[in-house]
Amino acid sequence: MPARPYLLDCDTGVDDALALFHLLSDDEVNLVGVSTVSGNTSAAQAADNTLRLLAAAGRTDVPVAIGAHHFRMAEYDGGVPHIHGDNGIGGVELPASHVDPLAESGPEFIVRMARHYPGELRLIAIGPLTNLALALELEPRLPELVGDLTIMGGAALVPGNASPVAEANIINDPHAAQIVFDAPWTITMVALDATMEQLIESDDRERLRSAPGAIAPMVAEMLGVYYDFYVSVFGRPCSALHDPLAVAISTGEVVPTLAPLVRVTVDATDGPGRGQTICDMRGVYNGYPPQSGAHVRVVLKVDRPYAPLLMDRLLSFA
Amino acid sequence: MPARPYLLDCDTGVDDALALFHLLSDDEVNLVGVSTVSGNTSAAQAADNTLRLLAAAGRTDVPVAIGAHHFRMAEYDGGVPHIHGDNGIGGVELPASHVDPLAESGPEFIVRMARHYPGELRLIAIGPLTNLALALELEPRLPELVGDLTIMGGAALVPGNASPVAEANIINDPHAAQIVFDAPWTITMVALDATMEQLIESDDRERLRSAPGAIAPMVAEMLGVYYDFYVSVFGRPCSALHDPLAVAISTGEVVPTLAPLVRVTVDATDGPGRGQTICDMRGVYNGYPPQSGAHVRVVLKVDRPYAPLLMDRLLSFA
């Protein structure tokens, strides 16, 4: 089977790096490029991080386009260095890549790739949805052109991670998210409901640290700040695999076992629910009967623990 | 032990009627009165219903005060006849009571009783919180005067029942709810998380229908429309015991086993999250560590199935 074309839109980011490495490790994936957006770090920093990570993996062939620096109705405010480190990848200093970012913007790149692979491109968005909203404005036919859209973002029946009800990617740019969720495509939404169940632990990090090759020990180092942050959430150093889980679901290696197709509205007010993905889960008591107009598949449960698979992939780099 | 003073604030309502009967069946409860508010039906209709129910139970000694007809920033819009019947109590026609409602308003009555039983009055609010908000304005010391406050309302980690995220009592008057949740008292919030787990079923209704006395068969009749409504929720005729569960928790007969003390903010915007009780449940992954400023105990789980207890009480009426 020929490798399928994938485009990753991300705000690299520690778990974005894991997602990138998962994609790079898969022979059935043709990663046609990466677009970056501000979120965990700035769009420019995220592009630089991505180029360095690609170089470390010997994949300087993958183009990277810098996307939106500011959000639609708010300025980028400096990211979350206490979670992802000062540079977005846990403070780890990687050698610079000799490759420059593309001259075109992230949204322009997304549109060009979607037109180049009509009906085939698999789009995975694991940062704020600013670039996708801009791409929809550049090309209203994007929903027809994109073959598959998987988003890491939102929460349905679990708490948020950036407010009591909002997940970080969505609250960073709720207006963009509203545009993306309102567009006529089927979205696979990999929510915190699924990602908070998929953890890598201290012993996983130790295995990465002592593994041969360059990638695994580098990842172990990147995970330092990230693991420290999660002590406040889980009571121990570990990490939720938000972004890479979205990749594994898009590639089909991890299969959703509970993912009702429901209506989703984004709270784009300035009220206390700002950034919430309001998912209509009222069917929970009755096997989620069909909802008219529903086009978001909210992933709540998957068929297996994902960490062992990700570990195999990270350890597979020479 | 002398009976403790209770005041029930309600929008009677089929499950309000069950709550009332639970209170009347408990020898340790001194029901000092009932205040009514619009919600399931109008405040005036709720008072009339309550007086008729009290008369049917031979309890014409319990005073009833009519409370707010309109909500703080919205007009009462006619209730939910498809759930609670045209008259609020499933369309059942009960004989009129010879007792009139009190001349004072529901909020005035609440304040008078709280002053009469300082530190002792147990307040159970199972309708929109309009009367309580008005009572707080009449008497800012209400939080000191009231001995215990239990509310049926809101949802934490389950869907709403009036919108994807809002429970009916709260969405009816989110501005009142905001005032009540912001006041300096400890609130036991009996959320949908707990009440949707407590159901009476068709065979329970059959037992009530064929039981001796006047109350049980009357309740069976009232439950007709209510059971029909719940087919759309649970896929079978049954009923969630929202309001009476709050009573059983207030009296201590049902004990919460998972009820974290968390911060709660009411969404009083006009956005898609309107009426949501935004509970900060982010401690779910870590045993709910203490939160500064938290004063709402959100009941998620209780120690036993409540339906058998309620059935015993309903069957205990002569």
XYZ file of C-alpha atoms in Angstrom:
636
model
C 0.000 0.000 0.000
C 1.466 3.388 -0.927
C 2.112 5.718 1.996
C -0.755 8.121 2.600
C -0.161 11.899 2.659
C -0.296 13.520 6.095
C 0.017 17.142 7.169
C 0.635 17.976 10.820
C -0.469 21.345 12.214
C 1.179 21.861 15.586
C 2.595 24.188 18.256
C 5.745 22.199 19.060
C 5.601 21.531 22.208
C 6.851 18.448 24.052
C 3.935 16.223 23.188
C 3.888 17.680 19.668
C 7.454 16.381 19.357
C 6.234 12.938 20.387
C 3.468 13.189 17.789
C 6.005 14.157 15.127
C 8.253 11.229 15.985
C 5.298 8.861 15.876
C 4.490 10.058 12.348
C 8.113 9.812 11.229
C 8.365 6.253 12.533
C 5.468 4.999 10.431
C 6.362 3.603 6.977
C 2.781 4.011 5.820
C 2.894 7.741 6.484
C 4.052 10.216 3.848
C 4.515 13.351 5.950
C 4.152 16.034 3.289
C 4.791 18.842 5.709
C 4.228 20.587 8.994
C 2.526 23.928 9.671
C 3.015 25.637 12.994
C 0.886 27.876 15.156
C 1.392 29.671 18.443
C 0.227 27.837 21.531
C 2.669 25.901 23.666
C 5.256 28.294 22.221
C 5.264 30.834 19.379
C 4.596 29.766 15.794
C 8.153 30.772 14.810
C 9.708 28.921 17.747
C 7.511 25.916 16.995
C 8.779 25.910 13.392
C 12.377 26.158 14.543
C 11.794 23.350 17.030
C 10.168 21.237 14.335
C 13.011 21.786 11.864
C 15.566 20.817 14.523
C 13.585 17.710 15.476
C 13.294 16.725 11.815
C 17.030 17.227 11.330
C 17.780 15.099 14.371
C 15.709 12.352 12.804
C 17.456 12.795 9.440
C 14.269 14.073 7.809
C 15.299 17.418 6.364
C 13.080 16.570 3.391
C 9.915 17.515 5.325
C 8.911 21.163 4.732
C 7.760 23.384 7.578
C 5.567 26.464 7.214
C 5.186 29.086 9.919
C 1.540 29.835 10.622
C -0.365 32.320 12.735
C 1.502 34.083 15.520
C -1.559 35.748 17.056
C -4.967 34.244 17.648
C -8.078 35.541 15.921
C -9.299 37.829 18.644
C -6.432 37.731 21.125
C -2.692 38.178 21.078
C -0.382 35.246 21.696
C 0.688 35.725 25.302
C 3.935 33.791 25.589
C 2.895 30.164 25.870
C 3.320 27.903 28.857
C 7.044 27.622 29.727
C 6.209 25.967 33.066
C 4.756 23.036 31.118
C 6.791 22.853 27.904
C 9.992 24.639 28.947
C 11.318 28.022 27.822
C 11.773 26.945 24.200
C 8.717 24.675 23.984
C 10.690 21.444 23.934
C 11.587 21.157 27.567
C 14.572 23.506 27.343
C 16.548 20.968 25.333
C 19.014 22.660 22.933
C 19.128 20.827 19.624
C 21.514 21.617 16.745
C 20.067 24.100 14.270
C 18.753 22.734 10.990
C 20.223 23.959 7.717
C 16.690 23.998 6.315
C 14.649 27.197 6.413
C 10.895 27.394 6.873
C 8.834 27.768 3.711
C 8.172 31.268 2.421
C 4.418 30.641 2.360
C 2.350 30.814 5.513
C 1.008 27.820 7.389
C -2.583 28.347 6.190
C -1.390 28.823 2.584
C 0.637 25.635 2.843
C -2.349 23.695 4.197
C -4.494 24.896 1.301
C -1.820 24.060 -1.273
C -1.337 20.549 0.065
C -5.096 19.956 0.269
C -5.406 20.954 -3.408
C -2.399 18.821 -4.310
C -3.888 15.708 -2.687
C -7.623 16.282 -3.172
C -9.677 13.907 -1.050
C -6.534 12.201 0.210
C -4.741 14.527 2.579
C -4.972 13.486 6.204
C -4.822 16.562 8.370
C -3.885 16.288 12.046
C -4.256 19.478 14.087
C -2.745 19.327 17.553
C -2.458 23.017 18.421
C -4.857 25.964 18.505
C -7.053 25.913 15.400
C -6.012 29.347 14.095
C -4.302 28.040 10.948
C -7.240 25.824 10.023
C -9.690 28.710 10.423
C -7.499 30.866 8.179
C -7.166 28.058 5.656
C -10.968 27.719 5.570
C -11.197 31.396 4.717
C -8.576 31.041 1.963
C -10.286 27.961 0.534
C -13.930 27.378 1.502
C -13.811 24.025 -0.319
C -11.236 22.782 2.197
C -13.730 20.408 3.845
C -14.184 18.640 0.483
C -10.491 18.642 -0.294
C -9.266 17.244 3.013
C -9.617 13.487 3.217
C -9.587 13.198 6.992
C -9.363 15.638 9.901
C -8.261 14.640 13.374
C -7.985 17.242 16.107
C -6.453 16.979 19.540
C -8.547 19.323 21.611
C -11.486 19.842 23.895
C -13.119 17.863 26.647
C -16.541 16.267 26.818
C -17.234 14.571 30.149
C -13.974 15.264 31.961
C -12.565 18.550 33.294
C -10.546 20.902 31.155
C -6.821 21.413 31.614
C -6.665 25.183 31.067
C -9.829 26.056 32.995
C -12.334 23.887 34.835
C -14.037 23.193 31.492
C -11.642 24.272 28.724
C -8.779 22.421 27.064
C -5.684 24.479 26.214
C -5.770 24.271 22.397
C -9.377 25.422 22.225
C -9.206 28.155 24.870
C -6.173 29.651 23.130
C -8.347 30.494 20.131
C -12.023 29.697 20.673
C -13.069 31.862 17.724
C -10.925 29.822 15.354
C -12.186 26.611 16.911
C -15.760 27.763 16.389
C -15.068 28.273 12.658
C -13.417 24.881 12.323
C -16.133 23.034 14.251
C -18.861 24.781 12.259
C -17.352 23.866 8.862
C -18.949 20.972 6.960
C -16.429 18.219 7.547
C -16.375 15.248 9.827
C -13.991 15.902 12.669
C -12.430 13.248 14.841
C -11.990 15.107 18.118
C -9.438 13.434 20.357
C -10.618 14.889 23.648
C -9.046 14.953 27.088
C -11.506 12.160 27.899
C -9.257 9.867 25.860
C -5.850 11.479 26.238
C -5.852 11.753 30.029
C -6.129 7.960 30.138
C -2.944 7.423 28.115
C 0.152 8.035 30.220
C 3.842 7.386 30.026
C 5.507 6.916 33.377
C 8.876 7.315 35.050
C 10.091 3.884 34.041
C 9.274 4.642 30.402
C 11.398 7.757 30.636
C 14.261 5.752 32.128
C 14.099 3.294 29.235
C 14.265 6.179 26.749
C 17.186 7.764 28.602
C 19.324 4.660 28.462
C 18.357 3.635 24.930
C 20.830 3.735 22.016
C 20.572 6.305 19.237
C 19.942 10.028 19.444
C 16.164 10.334 19.506
C 15.126 8.317 22.555
C 17.565 9.984 25.013
C 16.641 13.390 23.575
C 12.972 12.681 24.198
C 13.786 11.577 27.738
C 15.469 14.920 28.319
C 12.557 16.854 26.824
C 10.132 15.083 29.113
C 11.793 16.480 32.254
C 9.842 19.729 32.658
C 6.715 18.071 31.302
C 6.842 15.256 33.856
C 7.424 17.804 36.619
C 4.293 19.696 35.597
C 2.156 16.575 35.705
C 2.979 15.961 39.361
C 0.366 18.648 40.093
C -2.215 16.763 38.054
C -1.597 13.080 38.740
C 0.424 13.255 41.940
C 3.479 11.678 40.321
C 5.868 12.465 37.467
C 4.344 11.182 34.244
C 2.824 12.562 31.088
C -0.494 12.433 29.284
C -0.020 11.586 25.608
C -2.397 14.179 24.163
C -0.912 14.979 20.769
C 0.649 11.645 19.816
C -2.619 9.847 20.612
C -4.300 11.964 17.923
C -1.648 10.783 15.470
C -2.107 7.124 16.374
C -5.866 7.484 15.947
C -5.461 9.202 12.578
C -3.148 6.471 11.306
C -5.537 3.811 12.570
C -3.056 2.138 14.880
C -5.235 3.006 17.870
C -8.950 2.497 17.292
C -11.697 4.405 19.109
C -14.117 2.062 20.814
C -16.432 4.780 22.157
C -16.646 7.833 19.929
C -20.202 9.128 19.565
C -21.003 11.439 16.659
C -22.445 14.486 18.417
C -23.096 18.186 18.012
C -20.292 20.348 19.343
C -20.481 24.084 19.997
C -17.462 26.077 21.063
C -17.947 28.592 23.862
C -16.354 31.717 22.394
C -17.817 34.092 24.989
C -15.728 35.899 27.562
C -17.664 34.116 30.296
C -16.460 31.417 32.683
C -17.050 28.700 30.081
C -14.790 30.326 27.474
C -12.997 27.731 25.369
C -15.206 24.829 26.326
C -16.155 22.368 23.610
C -19.811 21.977 24.500
C -20.479 18.445 23.318
C -24.045 17.188 23.354
C -23.481 14.020 25.341
C -27.066 13.709 26.566
C -27.310 10.387 24.758
C -24.941 8.847 27.319
C -27.863 7.158 29.110
C -29.289 5.664 25.953
C -26.411 4.480 23.746
C -25.949 7.836 21.991
C -28.816 7.796 19.506
C -28.181 9.711 16.237
C -28.271 13.522 16.420
C -29.321 15.587 13.424
C -26.512 17.801 12.206
C -23.850 16.046 14.263
C -20.482 15.837 12.523
C -17.935 15.587 15.322
C -16.834 12.190 16.484
C -15.737 12.693 20.091
C -13.225 10.047 21.088
C -13.873 8.955 24.667
C -12.315 5.485 24.758
C -9.802 3.598 22.645
C -9.008 -0.063 22.166
C -5.646 -0.318 23.868
C -3.018 1.353 26.028
C -1.127 3.610 23.660
C 2.080 4.117 25.660
C 3.648 0.732 24.731
C 3.142 1.472 21.039
C 4.638 4.948 21.318
C 7.580 3.566 23.273
C 8.274 1.016 20.542
C 8.232 3.794 17.978
C 10.533 6.090 19.934
C 12.943 3.222 20.519
C 12.883 2.304 16.818
C 14.943 5.352 15.790
C 18.557 4.428 15.146
C -34.088 13.472 69.390
C -36.444 16.382 68.726
C -37.464 16.802 65.099
C -35.272 19.259 63.225
C -36.812 22.239 61.393
C -36.854 21.964 57.598
C -38.002 24.390 54.932
C -38.541 23.169 51.376
C -38.245 25.591 48.470
C -39.717 23.976 45.363
C -41.495 24.274 42.016
C -43.960 21.413 42.461
C -43.426 19.388 40.016
C -43.710 15.584 40.000
C -40.375 14.890 41.654
C -40.971 17.818 44.011
C -44.112 15.968 45.126
C -41.969 12.891 45.824
C -39.562 15.074 47.805
C -42.444 16.516 49.809
C -43.809 13.073 50.621
C -40.359 11.907 51.675
C -40.122 14.811 54.119
C -43.649 14.221 55.456
C -42.892 10.542 56.042
C -39.916 11.250 58.306
C -40.679 11.547 62.039
C -37.401 13.358 62.629
C -38.410 16.133 60.248
C -40.341 19.168 61.421
C -41.456 20.648 58.107
C -41.971 24.287 59.109
C -43.140 25.296 55.676
C -42.810 25.314 51.937
C -41.971 28.213 49.623
C -42.645 27.919 45.921
C -41.009 29.298 42.823
C -41.718 29.076 39.119
C -39.904 26.358 37.235
C -41.611 23.072 36.467
C -44.823 25.105 36.727
C -45.680 28.609 37.974
C -45.025 29.615 41.580
C -48.777 30.017 42.185
C -49.589 26.648 40.611
C -46.758 25.068 42.578
C -48.242 26.473 45.801
C -51.693 25.199 44.893
C -50.232 21.799 44.059
C -48.331 21.749 47.338
C -51.388 22.672 49.401
C -53.400 19.923 47.692
C -50.646 17.362 48.250
C -50.367 18.383 51.902
C -54.142 18.092 52.312
C -54.093 14.638 50.728
C -51.511 13.631 53.308
C -53.556 15.171 56.143
C -50.922 17.850 56.756
C -52.881 21.086 56.453
C -50.731 22.391 59.313
C -47.777 23.052 56.980
C -47.791 26.642 55.674
C -47.039 27.430 52.050
C -45.732 30.757 50.739
C -45.830 31.736 47.078
C -42.455 32.951 45.870
C -41.093 34.499 42.707
C -43.152 34.151 39.540
C -40.520 35.593 37.214
C -36.796 34.927 37.202
C -34.241 37.642 37.880
C -33.467 38.561 34.315
C -36.029 36.556 32.390
C -39.758 35.983 32.454
C -41.205 32.645 33.476
C -42.106 31.026 30.167
C -44.710 28.421 31.062
C -42.746 25.529 32.487
C -42.373 22.067 31.009
C -45.850 20.471 30.604
C -44.356 17.683 28.438
C -42.356 16.549 31.465
C -44.499 17.426 34.486
C -47.964 17.598 32.899
C -50.189 20.618 32.362
C -50.610 21.352 36.065
C -47.097 20.356 37.147
C -48.186 17.170 38.891
C -48.709 14.941 35.907
C -52.208 16.238 35.135
C -53.616 14.576 38.267
C -56.597 16.515 39.684
C -56.485 16.546 43.471
C -59.187 17.990 45.741
C -58.607 21.654 46.612
C -57.231 22.422 50.051
C -59.207 24.660 52.398
C -55.907 26.262 53.384
C -54.735 29.430 51.631
C -51.136 30.325 50.904
C -49.480 32.698 53.363
C -49.822 36.436 52.756
C -46.049 36.887 52.875
C -43.859 36.041 49.901
C -41.669 32.959 49.636
C -38.438 34.915 50.211
C -39.958 36.746 53.202
C -41.091 33.440 54.631
C -37.614 31.925 54.193
C -36.055 34.880 56.012
C -38.612 34.755 58.845
C -38.073 31.038 59.401
C -34.290 31.402 59.273
C -34.496 34.085 61.966
C -36.912 31.980 63.991
C -34.573 28.970 63.975
C -31.155 30.635 63.897
C -28.418 28.159 63.059
C -30.919 25.318 62.978
C -33.076 25.663 59.901
C -32.320 23.090 57.231
C -33.101 24.574 53.860
C -33.668 22.333 50.841
C -33.987 24.112 47.500
C -35.160 21.924 44.641
C -36.316 24.517 42.116
C -34.745 27.564 40.465
C -32.836 29.582 43.057
C -34.808 32.805 42.603
C -36.348 32.800 46.092
C -33.015 32.155 47.774
C -31.363 35.001 45.888
C -34.186 37.342 46.932
C -33.965 36.111 50.521
C -30.225 36.842 50.523
C -31.006 40.401 49.491
C -33.638 40.756 52.217
C -31.299 39.312 54.835
C -27.573 39.294 54.036
C -26.968 37.331 57.270
C -28.950 34.412 55.817
C -25.807 32.273 55.383
C -25.152 32.534 59.141
C -28.784 31.955 60.060
C -29.368 28.879 57.919
C -28.061 25.720 59.547
C -27.733 23.657 56.390
C -28.370 24.227 52.689
C -28.933 21.434 50.197
C -29.667 22.225 46.576
C -30.835 19.955 43.794
C -29.263 21.453 40.726
C -26.412 21.539 38.299
C -24.147 18.973 36.757
C -20.410 18.437 37.146
C -19.082 15.579 35.016
C -22.282 14.462 33.309
C -24.390 16.194 30.640
C -27.084 18.685 31.523
C -30.779 17.932 31.117
C -31.933 21.300 29.771
C -28.963 21.921 27.467
C -25.863 19.866 26.739
C -24.284 21.342 29.876
C -27.059 22.962 31.932
C -29.453 21.475 34.452
C -33.026 22.808 34.416
C -33.160 24.514 37.837
C -29.985 26.472 37.191
C -30.668 27.449 33.588
C -34.090 28.753 34.564
C -32.423 31.469 36.639
C -28.636 31.485 36.311
C -28.390 34.995 37.771
C -30.116 33.886 40.956
C -27.957 30.779 41.072
C -24.848 32.907 40.751
C -25.898 34.962 43.798
C -26.658 31.858 45.829
C -23.423 30.069 44.868
C -21.385 33.185 45.592
C -22.844 33.684 49.096
C -20.692 32.597 52.043
C -22.373 29.349 53.026
C -21.497 25.747 52.478
C -23.771 24.296 49.829
C -24.448 20.637 49.316
C -25.125 20.495 45.592
C -26.991 17.356 44.616
C -25.985 17.287 40.975
C -27.278 15.277 38.038
C -24.141 13.186 38.518
C -25.858 11.670 41.550
C -29.533 11.960 40.664
C -29.341 10.350 37.231
C -28.079 7.196 38.950
C -31.179 6.909 41.160
C -34.164 5.606 39.241
C -37.586 4.207 39.942
C -38.812 1.779 37.348
C -42.052 0.445 35.919
C -42.414 -2.274 38.524
C -42.083 0.333 41.287
C -44.892 2.296 39.701
C -47.051 -0.840 39.556
C -46.464 -1.460 43.249
C -47.538 2.088 44.035
C -50.615 1.808 41.857
C -51.903 -1.289 43.605
C -50.956 -0.201 47.126
C -53.584 0.658 49.793
C -54.196 4.227 50.940
C -54.521 7.406 48.922
C -50.934 8.611 48.461
C -49.215 5.712 46.715
C -51.808 5.286 43.919
C -51.886 9.076 43.455
C -48.128 9.122 43.032
C -48.375 6.270 40.525
C -50.810 8.362 38.508
C -48.594 11.467 38.693
C -45.649 9.480 37.412
C -47.389 8.709 34.101
C -46.294 11.732 32.051
C -42.959 11.801 33.858
C -42.191 8.179 32.984
C -43.202 8.833 29.378
C -40.745 11.711 29.155
C -37.875 9.605 30.444
C -38.259 7.108 27.605
C -36.377 9.674 25.499
C -33.548 9.734 28.028
C -33.155 6.171 29.249
C -34.929 4.261 26.497
C -37.582 2.926 28.859
C -40.288 4.353 31.115
C -38.722 5.222 34.463
C -37.837 8.288 36.458
C -34.723 9.904 37.893
C -35.233 10.853 41.527
C -33.701 14.336 41.388
C -35.579 16.256 44.061
C -36.293 13.527 46.598
C -32.637 12.477 46.569
C -31.741 15.976 47.782
C -34.178 15.499 50.664
C -32.736 12.118 51.605
C -29.232 13.586 51.590
C -30.301 16.555 53.702
C -31.934 14.286 56.277
C -28.851 12.080 56.324
C -30.653 8.930 55.262
C -28.544 8.761 52.106
C -24.890 9.573 52.600
C -22.605 11.000 49.935
C -19.545 8.839 49.411
C -17.913 11.054 46.776
C -18.634 14.737 47.222
C -15.560 16.910 46.694
C -15.576 20.456 48.043
C -14.844 22.519 44.941
C -15.182 25.985 43.467
C -18.350 26.427 41.433
C -19.088 29.294 39.059
C -22.442 29.675 37.360
C -22.424 30.540 33.674
C -24.861 33.471 33.551
C -23.871 34.571 30.040
C -26.183 34.322 27.067
C -23.663 31.991 25.402
C -23.978 28.273 24.700
C -22.898 27.414 28.249
C -25.655 29.443 29.887
C -26.870 27.840 33.094
C -23.922 25.497 33.532
C -22.568 25.005 37.023
C -18.883 25.179 36.189
C -17.416 22.956 38.878
C -13.647 22.809 39.208
C -13.237 19.039 39.044
C -9.620 19.125 37.882
C -8.644 17.282 41.048
C -10.360 14.144 39.731
C -6.989 12.617 38.777
C -5.450 13.247 42.162
C -8.065 12.592 44.858
C -9.488 16.126 44.789
C -6.887 18.034 46.794
C -8.213 21.058 48.784
C -9.099 24.188 46.763
C -8.835 27.633 48.305
C -12.194 29.346 48.491
C -14.171 26.205 47.725
C -17.492 26.002 49.567
C -19.682 23.778 47.407
C -19.807 20.081 48.113
C -20.737 18.486 44.789
C -22.418 15.148 45.373
C -21.261 12.665 42.728
C -21.879 9.315 44.418
C -23.966 8.110 47.346
C -23.828 5.078 49.603
C -26.883 3.178 48.465
C -29.680 2.859 45.936
C -32.266 5.402 47.024
C -35.350 4.040 45.243
C -36.056 1.250 47.786
C -36.020 3.791 50.621
C -38.333 6.178 48.779
C -40.679 3.313 47.921
C -40.903 2.333 51.590
C -41.751 5.908 52.475
C -44.394 6.289 49.810
C -45.971 2.977 50.843
C -45.943 4.029 54.509
C -48.769 6.538 54.047
C -52.070 5.153 55.279
